[in-house]
Tab-separated table of C-alpha atoms in Angstrom:
chain	number	residue	atom	x	y	z
U	1120	MET	CA	-36.973	-12.972	-16.179
U	1121	VAL	CA	-35.706	-14.410	-12.907
U	1122	GLU	CA	-36.979	-17.819	-11.882
U	1123	LYS	CA	-39.447	-16.566	-9.273
U	1124	ARG	CA	-39.592	-19.843	-7.417
U	1125	ASN	CA	-35.858	-19.858	-6.701
U	1126	TRP	CA	-35.156	-17.837	-3.557
U	1127	PHE	CA	-31.379	-17.796	-4.123
U	1128	LEU	CA	-31.625	-16.395	-7.649
U	1129	ARG	CA	-34.021	-13.708	-6.421
U	1130	LYS	CA	-31.515	-12.682	-3.755
U	1131	VAL	CA	-28.634	-12.493	-6.242
U	1132	TRP	CA	-30.851	-10.602	-8.701
U	1133	GLN	CA	-31.760	-8.039	-6.037
U	1134	THR	CA	-28.088	-7.451	-5.147
U	1135	VAL	CA	-27.032	-7.133	-8.792
U	1136	ARG	CA	-29.801	-4.633	-9.539
U	1137	ALA	CA	-29.447	-2.666	-6.289
U	1138	TYR	CA	-25.770	-1.939	-6.963
U	1139	ASP	CA	-25.937	-1.657	-10.771
U	1140	MET	CA	-23.266	-4.323	-11.073
U	1141	PHE	CA	-23.721	-4.962	-14.775
U	1142	THR	CA	-24.754	-3.230	-17.981
U	1143	ARG	CA	-26.522	-5.092	-20.763
U	1144	GLY	CA	-24.090	-6.347	-23.378
U	1145	GLU	CA	-21.156	-6.626	-20.960
U	1146	ARG	CA	-18.751	-9.549	-20.945
U	1147	VAL	CA	-17.917	-10.725	-17.425
U	1148	VAL	CA	-15.061	-12.842	-16.079
U	1149	VAL	CA	-16.402	-15.232	-13.440
U	1150	ALA	CA	-13.623	-16.268	-11.025
U	1151	VAL	CA	-14.248	-19.907	-10.090
U	1152	SER	CA	-12.035	-21.779	-7.647
U	1153	GLY	CA	-14.286	-24.834	-7.602
U	1154	GLY	CA	-15.500	-24.177	-4.048
U	1155	GLY	CA	-19.176	-23.935	-3.157
U	1156	ASP	CA	-19.363	-20.112	-3.205
U	1157	SER	CA	-17.815	-19.583	-6.635
U	1158	VAL	CA	-19.679	-22.530	-8.195
U	1159	ALA	CA	-22.996	-21.178	-6.853
U	1160	MET	CA	-22.138	-17.754	-8.258
U	1161	LEU	CA	-21.327	-19.202	-11.672
U	1162	LEU	CA	-24.586	-21.161	-11.847
U	1163	ALA	CA	-26.635	-18.189	-10.640
U	1164	LEU	CA	-25.070	-15.828	-13.197
U	1165	LYS	CA	-25.532	-18.428	-15.947
U	1166	LYS	CA	-29.241	-18.620	-15.119
U	1167	LEU	CA	-29.518	-14.804	-14.958
U	1168	ALA	CA	-27.273	-14.086	-17.964
U	1169	GLN	CA	-30.083	-13.798	-20.496
U	1170	ALA	CA	-32.176	-11.512	-18.296
U	1171	LEU	CA	-29.122	-9.363	-17.545
U	1172	GLY	CA	-27.797	-9.448	-21.105
U	1173	LEU	CA	-24.382	-10.819	-20.091
U	1174	GLU	CA	-21.715	-12.977	-21.722
U	1175	LEU	CA	-19.685	-15.030	-19.245
U	1176	VAL	CA	-16.065	-16.217	-19.294
U	1177	VAL	CA	-14.883	-18.653	-16.608
U	1178	ALA	CA	-11.385	-18.146	-15.144
U	1179	HIS	CA	-9.487	-20.438	-12.775
U	1180	LEU	CA	-5.985	-19.961	-11.336
U	1181	ASN	CA	-4.243	-23.057	-10.034
U	1182	HIS	CA	-1.892	-21.884	-7.263
U	1183	GLN	CA	-0.384	-25.393	-6.972
U	1184	LEU	CA	-0.389	-25.086	-3.183
U	1185	ARG	CA	-2.398	-28.242	-2.482
U	1186	ALA	CA	-2.255	-31.833	-3.642
U	1187	SER	CA	-5.832	-31.577	-4.943
U	1188	ALA	CA	-5.237	-28.344	-6.901
U	1189	ARG	CA	-5.034	-30.128	-10.268
U	1190	GLU	CA	-8.333	-31.907	-9.557
U	1191	ASP	CA	-9.944	-28.531	-8.786
U	1192	GLN	CA	-8.710	-27.227	-12.117
U	1193	THR	CA	-10.109	-30.231	-13.988
U	1194	PHE	CA	-13.444	-29.859	-12.167
U	1195	VAL	CA	-13.794	-26.174	-13.155
U	1196	CYS	CA	-12.911	-26.878	-16.787
U	1197	GLN	CA	-15.516	-29.639	-17.014
U	1198	LEU	CA	-18.159	-27.490	-15.304
U	1199	ALA	CA	-17.558	-24.642	-17.771
U	1200	ARG	CA	-17.820	-27.051	-20.709
U	1201	ASP	CA	-21.050	-28.499	-19.326
U	1202	LEU	CA	-22.463	-24.958	-19.152
U	1203	GLY	CA	-21.245	-24.140	-22.657
U	1204	LEU	CA	-18.975	-21.323	-21.446
U	1205	PRO	CA	-15.440	-20.399	-22.500
U	1206	VAL	CA	-12.850	-21.117	-19.795
U	1207	ASP	CA	-9.323	-19.898	-19.161
U	1208	THR	CA	-7.008	-21.598	-16.664
U	1209	ARG	CA	-3.419	-21.103	-15.618
U	1210	GLU	CA	-0.963	-22.832	-13.289
U	1211	LEU	CA	1.272	-20.607	-11.175
U	1212	PRO	CA	4.937	-21.644	-11.016
U	1213	ARG	CA	5.516	-22.981	-7.496
U	1214	GLU	CA	8.495	-20.717	-6.898
U	1215	LEU	CA	6.265	-17.614	-7.097
U	1216	LEU	CA	4.543	-18.620	-3.864
U	1217	SER	CA	7.483	-19.930	-1.870
U	1218	GLY	CA	8.465	-18.326	1.425
U	1219	SER	CA	6.322	-16.333	3.851
U	1220	ASN	CA	3.075	-14.363	3.491
U	1221	VAL	CA	1.818	-16.784	0.863
U	1222	GLU	CA	-1.843	-15.783	1.208
U	1223	ALA	CA	-1.222	-12.124	0.458
U	1224	ARG	CA	1.031	-12.833	-2.522
U	1225	ALA	CA	-1.425	-15.402	-3.893
U	1226	ARG	CA	-4.195	-12.797	-3.726
U	1227	VAL	CA	-2.106	-10.240	-5.639
U	1228	LEU	CA	-1.233	-12.793	-8.337
U	1229	ARG	CA	-4.840	-13.981	-8.548
U	1230	TYR	CA	-6.257	-10.524	-9.186
U	1231	ALA	CA	-3.485	-9.765	-11.679
U	1232	TYR	CA	-4.436	-12.936	-13.562
U	1233	LEU	CA	-8.146	-12.044	-13.529
U	1234	ARG	CA	-7.389	-8.568	-14.906
U	1235	GLU	CA	-5.317	-10.145	-17.653
U	1236	VAL	CA	-8.143	-12.554	-18.579
U	1237	ALA	CA	-10.595	-9.633	-18.649
U	1238	GLN	CA	-8.327	-7.776	-21.056
U	1239	ARG	CA	-7.808	-10.759	-23.361
U	1240	PHE	CA	-11.524	-11.581	-23.539
U	1241	ASP	CA	-12.604	-7.927	-23.735
U	1242	CYS	CA	-14.491	-8.146	-20.435
U	1243	THR	CA	-15.409	-5.070	-18.411
U	1244	LYS	CA	-16.225	-6.753	-15.081
U	1245	VAL	CA	-14.761	-9.509	-12.900
U	1246	ALA	CA	-17.164	-11.340	-10.550
U	1247	THR	CA	-15.833	-13.011	-7.384
U	1248	GLY	CA	-17.762	-15.298	-5.037
U	1249	HIS	CA	-17.449	-13.447	-1.716
U	1250	THR	CA	-20.412	-14.032	0.602
U	1251	ARG	CA	-21.884	-12.361	3.693
U	1252	ASP	CA	-19.787	-14.757	5.804
U	1253	ASP	CA	-16.620	-13.538	4.081
U	1254	GLN	CA	-17.775	-10.019	4.889
U	1255	ALA	CA	-18.062	-10.823	8.600
U	1256	GLU	CA	-14.656	-12.537	8.661
U	1257	THR	CA	-12.986	-9.636	6.865
U	1258	ILE	CA	-14.389	-6.991	9.220
U	1259	LEU	CA	-13.442	-9.024	12.299
U	1260	LEU	CA	-9.889	-9.457	10.981
U	1261	ARG	CA	-9.627	-5.732	10.381
U	1262	LEU	CA	-10.890	-5.013	13.894
U	1263	LEU	CA	-8.302	-7.397	15.325
U	1264	ARG	CA	-5.527	-5.659	13.414
U	1265	GLY	CA	-6.884	-2.159	13.995
U	1266	THR	CA	-8.987	-0.306	11.439
U	1267	GLY	CA	-10.846	2.929	10.902
U	1268	LEU	CA	-14.151	3.841	9.336
U	1269	ARG	CA	-13.015	2.865	5.834
U	1270	GLY	CA	-11.964	-0.578	7.014
U	1271	LEU	CA	-15.396	-1.174	8.510
U	1272	ARG	CA	-16.885	-1.044	5.012
U	1273	GLY	CA	-15.469	-4.535	4.575
U	1274	ILE	CA	-15.713	-6.103	1.129
U	1275	LEU	CA	-17.283	-3.639	-1.300
U	1276	HIS	CA	-20.153	-4.805	-3.496
U	1277	VAL	CA	-18.658	-2.941	-6.461
U	1278	ARG	CA	-15.093	-1.691	-6.788
U	1279	SER	CA	-13.896	1.104	-9.032
U	1280	ASP	CA	-11.641	-1.325	-10.938
U	1281	GLY	CA	-14.581	-3.458	-12.129
U	1282	ILE	CA	-14.552	-6.144	-9.409
U	1283	VAL	CA	-18.119	-7.087	-8.373
U	1284	ARG	CA	-19.465	-9.450	-5.678
U	1285	PRO	CA	-22.932	-10.790	-6.650
U	1286	LEU	CA	-23.176	-13.107	-3.590
U	1287	ILE	CA	-22.126	-10.586	-0.934
U	1288	ASP	CA	-25.669	-10.465	0.509
U	1289	CYS	CA	-25.971	-14.268	0.578
U	1290	SER	CA	-24.627	-16.585	3.270
U	1291	ARG	CA	-22.246	-19.458	2.639
U	1292	ALA	CA	-24.958	-21.910	3.753
U	1293	GLU	CA	-27.442	-20.408	1.270
U	1294	ALA	CA	-24.971	-20.881	-1.582
U	1295	ARG	CA	-24.538	-24.560	-0.711
U	1296	ASP	CA	-28.262	-25.127	-0.284
U	1297	PHE	CA	-28.713	-23.719	-3.789
U	1298	LEU	CA	-26.200	-26.222	-5.174
U	1299	LEU	CA	-27.812	-29.098	-3.276
U	1300	GLU	CA	-31.194	-28.223	-4.773
U	1301	LEU	CA	-29.626	-28.310	-8.246
U	1302	GLY	CA	-27.679	-31.493	-7.521
U	1303	VAL	CA	-24.411	-29.828	-8.485
U	1304	PRO	CA	-21.232	-30.830	-6.598
U	1305	TRP	CA	-18.401	-28.544	-5.544
U	1306	ARG	CA	-14.857	-28.896	-4.302
U	1307	GLU	CA	-13.700	-28.484	-0.697
U	1308	ASP	CA	-10.453	-26.650	0.003
U	1309	GLU	CA	-8.672	-28.611	2.735
U	1310	SER	CA	-6.478	-25.586	3.539
U	1311	ASN	CA	-9.579	-23.944	5.063
U	1312	ARG	CA	-9.094	-26.334	7.992
U	1313	ASP	CA	-5.534	-25.144	8.621
U	1314	LEU	CA	-5.847	-23.336	11.974
U	1315	ARG	CA	-2.387	-21.831	11.642
U	1316	LEU	CA	-4.062	-19.209	9.434
U	1317	LEU	CA	-5.770	-16.412	11.366
U	1318	ARG	CA	-8.764	-16.228	9.018
U	1319	ASN	CA	-9.434	-19.921	9.543
U	1320	ARG	CA	-9.248	-19.536	13.327
U	1321	VAL	CA	-11.702	-16.652	13.144
U	1322	ARG	CA	-14.005	-18.764	10.974
U	1323	ALA	CA	-13.730	-21.948	13.035
U	1324	ALA	CA	-13.631	-20.575	16.589
U	1325	LEU	CA	-14.472	-16.885	16.975
U	1326	ILE	CA	-17.488	-16.569	14.688
U	1327	PRO	CA	-19.322	-19.651	16.074
U	1328	GLU	CA	-18.936	-18.183	19.580
U	1329	LEU	CA	-20.280	-14.819	18.420
U	1330	LYS	CA	-23.193	-16.488	16.636
U	1331	ALA	CA	-23.996	-18.433	19.818
U	1332	MET	CA	-24.297	-15.115	21.647
U	1333	GLN	CA	-26.028	-13.336	18.761
U	1334	PRO	CA	-27.627	-15.643	16.143
U	1335	GLY	CA	-27.952	-12.781	13.637
U	1336	PHE	CA	-24.282	-11.844	13.948
U	1337	SER	CA	-23.334	-12.059	10.238
U	1338	ALA	CA	-26.365	-10.025	9.203
U	1339	ALA	CA	-25.549	-7.442	11.893
U	1340	VAL	CA	-21.988	-7.113	10.607
U	1341	ALA	CA	-23.324	-6.712	7.068
U	1342	ARG	CA	-25.506	-3.843	8.312
U	1343	LEU	CA	-22.467	-2.281	9.985
U	1344	ALA	CA	-20.596	-2.461	6.673
U	1345	THR	CA	-23.509	-0.740	4.923
U	1346	VAL	CA	-23.615	2.063	7.520
U	1347	ALA	CA	-19.826	2.511	7.279
U	1348	ARG	CA	-19.988	2.603	3.488
U	1349	GLU	CA	-22.720	5.247	3.525
U	1350	ALA	CA	-20.776	7.270	6.108
U	1351	VAL	CA	-17.594	7.139	4.008
U	1352	ASP	CA	-19.516	8.214	0.897
U	1353	ALA	CA	-20.888	11.213	2.805
U	1354	LEU	CA	-17.432	11.946	4.234
U	1355	ASP	CA	-15.833	11.834	0.793
U	1356	ALA	CA	-18.361	14.320	-0.544
U	1357	VAL	CA	-17.434	16.783	2.218
U	1358	VAL	CA	-13.696	16.154	1.767
U	1359	ASN	CA	-14.002	16.771	-1.969
U	1360	GLU	CA	-15.570	20.128	-1.188
U	1361	LYS	CA	-12.826	20.982	1.311
U	1362	LEU	CA	-10.151	19.922	-1.192
U	1363	ARG	CA	-11.471	22.442	-3.680
U	1364	SER	CA	-11.075	25.161	-1.056
U	1365	VAL	CA	-7.363	24.464	-0.434
U	1366	GLU	CA	-6.259	23.234	-3.867
U	1367	MET	CA	-4.498	25.834	-5.966
U	1368	ALA	CA	-3.296	25.840	-9.576
U	1369	GLU	CA	-1.623	22.646	-10.881
U	1370	GLY	CA	-2.980	20.623	-7.948
U	1371	HIS	CA	-0.817	22.331	-5.301
U	1372	LEU	CA	-2.239	22.601	-1.774
U	1373	ASP	CA	-2.171	25.779	0.292
U	1374	LEU	CA	-0.261	24.909	3.481
U	1375	ALA	CA	-1.775	27.687	5.590
U	1376	SER	CA	-5.300	26.475	4.799
U	1377	LEU	CA	-4.278	22.858	5.425
U	1378	ARG	CA	-2.907	23.677	8.856
U	1379	GLU	CA	-6.154	25.349	9.875
U	1380	LEU	CA	-8.046	22.065	9.457
U	1381	PRO	CA	-8.526	19.616	12.354
U	1382	PRO	CA	-6.085	16.657	12.060
U	1383	TYR	CA	-8.795	14.163	11.051
U	1384	TRP	CA	-10.151	16.296	8.225
U	1385	ARG	CA	-6.641	17.175	7.071
U	1386	GLY	CA	-5.703	13.485	6.959
U	1387	GLU	CA	-8.789	12.621	4.911
U	1388	LEU	CA	-8.048	15.490	2.542
U	1389	LEU	CA	-4.412	14.407	2.117
U	1390	ARG	CA	-5.529	10.818	1.451
U	1391	LEU	CA	-7.876	11.987	-1.306
U	1392	TRP	CA	-5.290	14.361	-2.757
U	1393	LEU	CA	-2.580	11.673	-2.831
U	1394	ARG	CA	-4.965	9.255	-4.522
U	1395	GLN	CA	-5.777	11.846	-7.188
U	1396	GLN	CA	-2.120	12.705	-7.717
U	1397	THR	CA	-0.682	9.175	-7.799
U	1398	GLY	CA	-3.614	7.141	-9.115
U	1399	THR	CA	-3.243	4.664	-6.234
U	1400	VAL	CA	-4.728	4.392	-2.752
U	1401	PRO	CA	-2.064	5.583	-0.270
U	1402	GLU	CA	-1.170	3.457	2.733
U	1403	PRO	CA	-2.693	4.762	6.006
U	1404	ALA	CA	0.774	4.990	7.597
U	1405	LEU	CA	1.939	7.260	4.780
U	1406	VAL	CA	-1.059	9.556	5.206
U	1407	ARG	CA	-0.476	9.754	8.967
U	1408	LYS	CA	3.197	10.605	8.487
U	1409	LEU	CA	2.410	13.257	5.909
U	1410	ASN	CA	-0.326	14.715	8.115
U	1411	THR	CA	2.092	14.982	11.058
U	1412	ALA	CA	4.763	16.585	8.895
U	1413	VAL	CA	2.347	19.240	7.622
U	1414	GLU	CA	1.202	20.041	11.156
U	1415	SER	CA	4.760	20.195	12.552
U	1416	ARG	CA	5.796	22.820	9.968
U	1417	THR	CA	8.968	20.980	8.966
U	1418	GLN	CA	11.069	22.035	6.019
U	1419	PRO	CA	10.375	20.505	2.569
U	1420	PHE	CA	10.132	16.748	2.816
U	1421	VAL	CA	9.818	13.714	0.573
U	1422	VAL	CA	7.268	10.933	0.498
U	1423	LEU	CA	8.142	7.837	-1.476
U	1424	SER	CA	5.091	6.031	-2.837
U	1425	GLY	CA	5.752	2.325	-3.236
U	1426	ARG	CA	8.887	0.172	-3.109
U	1427	LYS	CA	9.998	1.821	-6.329
U	1428	ALA	CA	9.657	5.544	-5.812
U	1429	THR	CA	6.894	7.034	-7.948
U	1430	GLY	CA	7.139	10.632	-6.890
U	1431	TYR	CA	7.946	13.379	-4.448
U	1432	VAL	CA	5.634	15.160	-2.072
U	1433	CYS	CA	7.358	18.257	-0.785
U	1434	THR	CA	6.736	21.861	0.143
U	1435	ARG	CA	7.606	24.703	-2.158
U	1436	GLY	CA	7.128	28.059	-0.546
U	1437	GLU	CA	3.686	27.971	1.050
U	1438	TYR	CA	2.421	25.096	-1.074
U	1439	LEU	CA	2.421	21.309	-0.810
U	1440	ILE	CA	3.194	19.764	-4.194
U	1441	TYR	CA	3.446	16.337	-5.789
U	1442	VAL	CA	6.027	15.725	-8.501
U	1443	PRO	CA	5.915	12.418	-10.436
U	1444	GLN	CA	8.896	10.191	-11.194
U	1445	ASP	CA	9.401	11.530	-14.714
U	1446	GLN	CA	10.055	15.005	-13.338
U	1447	VAL	CA	12.693	13.980	-10.795
U	1448	SER	CA	15.386	16.020	-12.513
U	1449	ARG	CA	13.289	19.132	-11.969
U	1450	ILE	CA	13.067	18.363	-8.268
U	1451	ALA	CA	16.835	17.851	-8.050
U	1452	GLU	CA	17.327	21.353	-9.418
U	1453	ASP	CA	14.700	22.823	-7.106
U	1454	GLN	CA	16.373	21.211	-4.082
U	1455	ASP	CA	19.495	23.354	-4.581
U	1456	TRP	CA	19.568	25.385	-1.363
U	1457	SER	CA	22.031	27.669	0.364
U	1458	ALA	CA	24.818	26.161	2.476
U	1459	VAL	CA	24.610	26.424	6.290
U	1460	THR	CA	27.620	26.791	8.582
U	1461	LEU	CA	27.381	24.416	11.541
U	1462	GLU	CA	28.292	25.394	15.090
U	1463	PRO	CA	28.325	23.340	18.322
U	1464	GLY	CA	25.353	23.661	20.649
U	1465	ARG	CA	22.811	24.328	17.909
U	1466	SER	CA	20.161	22.505	15.899
U	1467	TYR	CA	19.445	23.090	12.224
U	1468	SER	CA	16.351	22.339	10.128
U	1469	MET	CA	17.339	21.360	6.600
U	1470	PRO	CA	15.366	20.874	3.370
U	1471	GLY	CA	14.052	17.362	2.847
U	1472	GLY	CA	12.811	17.113	6.438
U	1473	TRP	CA	16.313	16.752	7.916
U	1474	LEU	CA	17.117	17.964	11.419
U	1475	PHE	CA	20.807	18.317	12.463
U	1476	THR	CA	22.114	18.725	15.997
U	1477	VAL	CA	25.757	19.608	16.725
U	1478	GLU	CA	27.407	19.122	20.127
U	1479	MET	CA	30.954	19.270	21.490
U	1480	CYS	CA	32.297	15.928	22.651
U	1481	VAL	CA	34.931	15.744	25.396
U	1482	GLU	CA	35.326	11.944	25.416
U	1483	PRO	CA	35.400	11.039	21.720
U	1484	GLN	CA	36.856	7.541	22.184
U	1485	ARG	CA	34.103	6.504	24.595
U	1486	GLU	CA	31.328	7.951	22.444
U	1487	LEU	CA	32.814	6.325	19.344
U	1488	ASP	CA	32.595	2.921	21.034
U	1489	GLU	CA	28.951	3.536	21.999
U	1490	MET	CA	27.766	4.836	18.627
U	1491	THR	CA	25.465	2.691	16.500
U	1492	ARG	CA	26.450	1.925	12.908
U	1493	ASP	CA	23.387	3.484	11.263
U	1494	GLU	CA	25.212	6.391	9.587
U	1495	MET	CA	22.766	8.824	11.221
U	1496	SER	CA	25.448	10.191	13.531
U	1497	ALA	CA	29.096	11.036	13.103
U	1498	LEU	CA	32.061	12.078	15.259
U	1499	VAL	CA	34.437	14.605	13.727
U	1500	ASP	CA	37.937	15.451	15.003
U	1501	ALA	CA	37.616	19.181	15.684
U	1502	ASP	CA	41.401	19.750	15.547
U	1503	ALA	CA	41.684	18.048	12.153
U	1504	LEU	CA	39.291	20.471	10.474
U	1505	LYS	CA	40.764	22.862	7.906
U	1506	GLY	CA	37.874	25.300	8.111
U	1507	SER	CA	34.240	25.398	9.212
U	1508	LEU	CA	31.845	22.480	8.942
U	1509	VAL	CA	29.203	23.314	6.352
U	1510	ALA	CA	25.977	21.539	5.395
U	1511	ARG	CA	25.077	21.881	1.718
U	1512	PRO	CA	23.025	19.973	-0.876
U	1513	ALA	CA	24.605	16.951	-2.549
U	1514	ARG	CA	25.372	17.569	-6.212
U	1515	HIS	CA	26.328	15.595	-9.281
U	1516	GLY	CA	30.121	15.297	-9.461
U	1517	ASP	CA	30.693	15.113	-5.690
U	1518	THR	CA	33.479	12.774	-4.573
U	1519	LEU	CA	34.650	11.470	-1.202
U	1520	THR	CA	36.897	8.915	0.462
U	1521	PRO	CA	34.657	6.561	2.489
U	1522	LEU	CA	35.893	5.659	5.961
U	1523	GLY	CA	37.990	2.486	5.814
U	1524	MET	CA	38.780	2.838	2.105
U	1525	ARG	CA	41.612	4.322	0.092
U	1526	GLY	CA	41.110	6.650	-2.827
U	1527	LYS	CA	38.222	8.817	-3.809
U	1528	ARG	CA	34.886	7.547	-5.087
U	1529	LYS	CA	32.069	9.313	-6.847
U	1530	LEU	CA	29.136	9.968	-4.548
U	1531	GLN	CA	26.941	8.636	-7.361
U	1532	ASP	CA	28.686	5.234	-7.095
U	1533	VAL	CA	28.355	5.209	-3.292
U	1534	TYR	CA	24.620	5.878	-3.673
U	1535	CYS	CA	24.349	2.917	-6.047
U	1536	ASP	CA	26.261	0.619	-3.682
U	1537	ARG	CA	24.062	1.619	-0.740
U	1538	HIS	CA	20.830	1.316	-2.777
U	1539	VAL	CA	19.803	4.938	-2.225
U	1540	ALA	CA	16.661	5.674	-4.276
U	1541	ARG	CA	17.187	8.067	-7.180
U	1542	LEU	CA	14.667	10.485	-5.742
U	1543	GLU	CA	16.701	10.658	-2.541
U	1544	ARG	CA	20.149	11.378	-3.938
U	1545	TRP	CA	20.502	14.976	-5.035
U	1546	GLY	CA	19.583	17.921	-2.867
U	1547	ARG	CA	19.911	15.930	0.368
U	1548	PRO	CA	22.269	17.564	2.915
U	1549	ILE	CA	25.909	16.536	3.167
U	1550	VAL	CA	28.560	17.892	5.537
U	1551	GLU	CA	31.918	19.132	4.277
U	1552	ASP	CA	35.050	20.826	5.575
U	1553	ALA	CA	36.793	23.295	3.252
U	1554	GLY	CA	35.411	21.498	0.198
U	1555	THR	CA	36.071	17.944	1.457
U	1556	ILE	CA	33.054	15.769	2.268
U	1557	VAL	CA	33.009	14.586	5.876
U	1558	TRP	CA	29.639	12.855	6.133
U	1559	VAL	CA	26.600	11.954	4.046
U	1560	PRO	CA	23.864	11.418	6.683
U	1561	GLY	CA	22.139	8.060	6.423
U	1562	VAL	CA	24.618	6.877	3.781
U	1563	VAL	CA	28.328	7.015	4.631
U	1564	ARG	CA	30.985	8.572	6.905
U	1565	ALA	CA	34.029	9.826	5.033
U	1566	ALA	CA	37.633	9.355	6.168
U	1567	HIS	CA	38.340	13.071	6.485
U	1568	ALA	CA	38.639	14.329	10.102
U	1569	ARG	CA	37.994	10.857	11.470
U	1570	ILE	CA	38.528	10.079	15.149
U	1571	ARG	CA	42.037	8.876	15.981
U	1572	PRO	CA	43.601	7.610	19.250
U	1573	THR	CA	45.146	11.061	19.664
U	1574	THR	CA	41.851	12.952	19.219
U	1575	ARG	CA	41.083	15.200	22.184
U	1576	ARG	CA	38.195	17.359	20.933
U	1577	ALA	CA	35.397	16.266	18.664
U	1578	TRP	CA	32.051	17.365	17.305
U	1579	HIS	CA	29.141	14.954	17.574
U	1580	LEU	CA	26.755	15.369	14.621
U	1581	ARG	CA	23.333	13.747	14.703
U	1582	ALA	CA	20.685	13.658	11.979
U	1583	THR	CA	17.010	12.730	12.058
U	1584	ARG	CA	14.540	12.679	9.206
U	1585	LEU	CA	11.046	14.135	9.519
U	1586	GLY	CA	8.048	13.636	7.263
U	1587	VAL	CA	9.460	10.742	5.241
U	1588	GLU	CA	7.614	7.497	4.528
U	1589	ARG	CA	8.014	4.543	2.207
U	1590	SER	CA	4.900	2.520	1.510
U	1591	GLY	CA	4.471	-0.904	0.042
């Protein structure tokens, strides 16, 4: 049983039991940096391990960002040996954390390492030493950057990927008092005093001011996180029910039913649907863009999920569908649409969320000088055209002569040179004149019907893209 006289162990025990963090017989990776929070967590779990039926494995990642990092690593190894626990450590190559945004990249690498240790040691949970103070800092940072209801949940006690936080209801001071009572030392991270980092400024300046105004500030923020978490759980239950009402066969969504929903509910439903379809949590910006595109009734559009595209989201008939990466070829075939003849003074909505506008230009030389080089607009010599300008889908085998170059090139090779994602290549609109490509919007202007010093009449083509988002 728990040592009844130890207040700290009782508090950790109550949190562990209240959130069903562990199951008897589980092996748990304990992430230990050497700081007071993680050392207190390790000692508490070691004392509770028999009562909880747990086997512990200590893990430490040396980021090599500080002069004392090697000493931290040695300290953790010795502590694990003193406790009779297996320990795994690793040193990150310094080049992996060079450049900007070091904190974020270090966090990604740290969790990847912990998942790897869990797999090697056959562990089902990973325990991290986040405290109630970390909770308050995290929620304040999210408020400063702008957050919604989900962000106000802060650091979750238990995550779906097996990450658990046994100390989340304890304060940082309580963790250190526990160690002082036991006579166990810990390491101090000197980078926590670096006020160039926003989190450190929040910790050193903002939170003390808030605590001076409201002594129970951290506890109040923890209560806010609990209320937000309960609200999100209730919201998700309702959204799940609504999703069942608009989801058709094969996971397709009925667009008419989607458009009847208020924007907030539709956004929550799309977030849940994307998570189910992709297996990852979609970025808020992606959900907002997709929500707007559905409401604006644009033509079929694409959503790229991640830096490397993992799938399409597009409309097919009256349905919204998701198609994964391994079925891209099927999408390319489905994006084969009928050609459209372009005329001045009109706008055209194209598949893929493209919108074309065509205008006559009476001063082509002046407009050419003022045009930006983003390939989203093009000037075409009207008198050099052999026929009508036509927008059609790009196809395998297309060739063109890029402006400023001699000789034809395969469109496939141009796509590769311009780093156009595979999902974005085929089926996108291109403009041609009598079978000769004039322009590939967003990619390249061809030499055909280019503006010359003698040009008197020209067409100004502009393209915009609706409902498209890259995340990550």
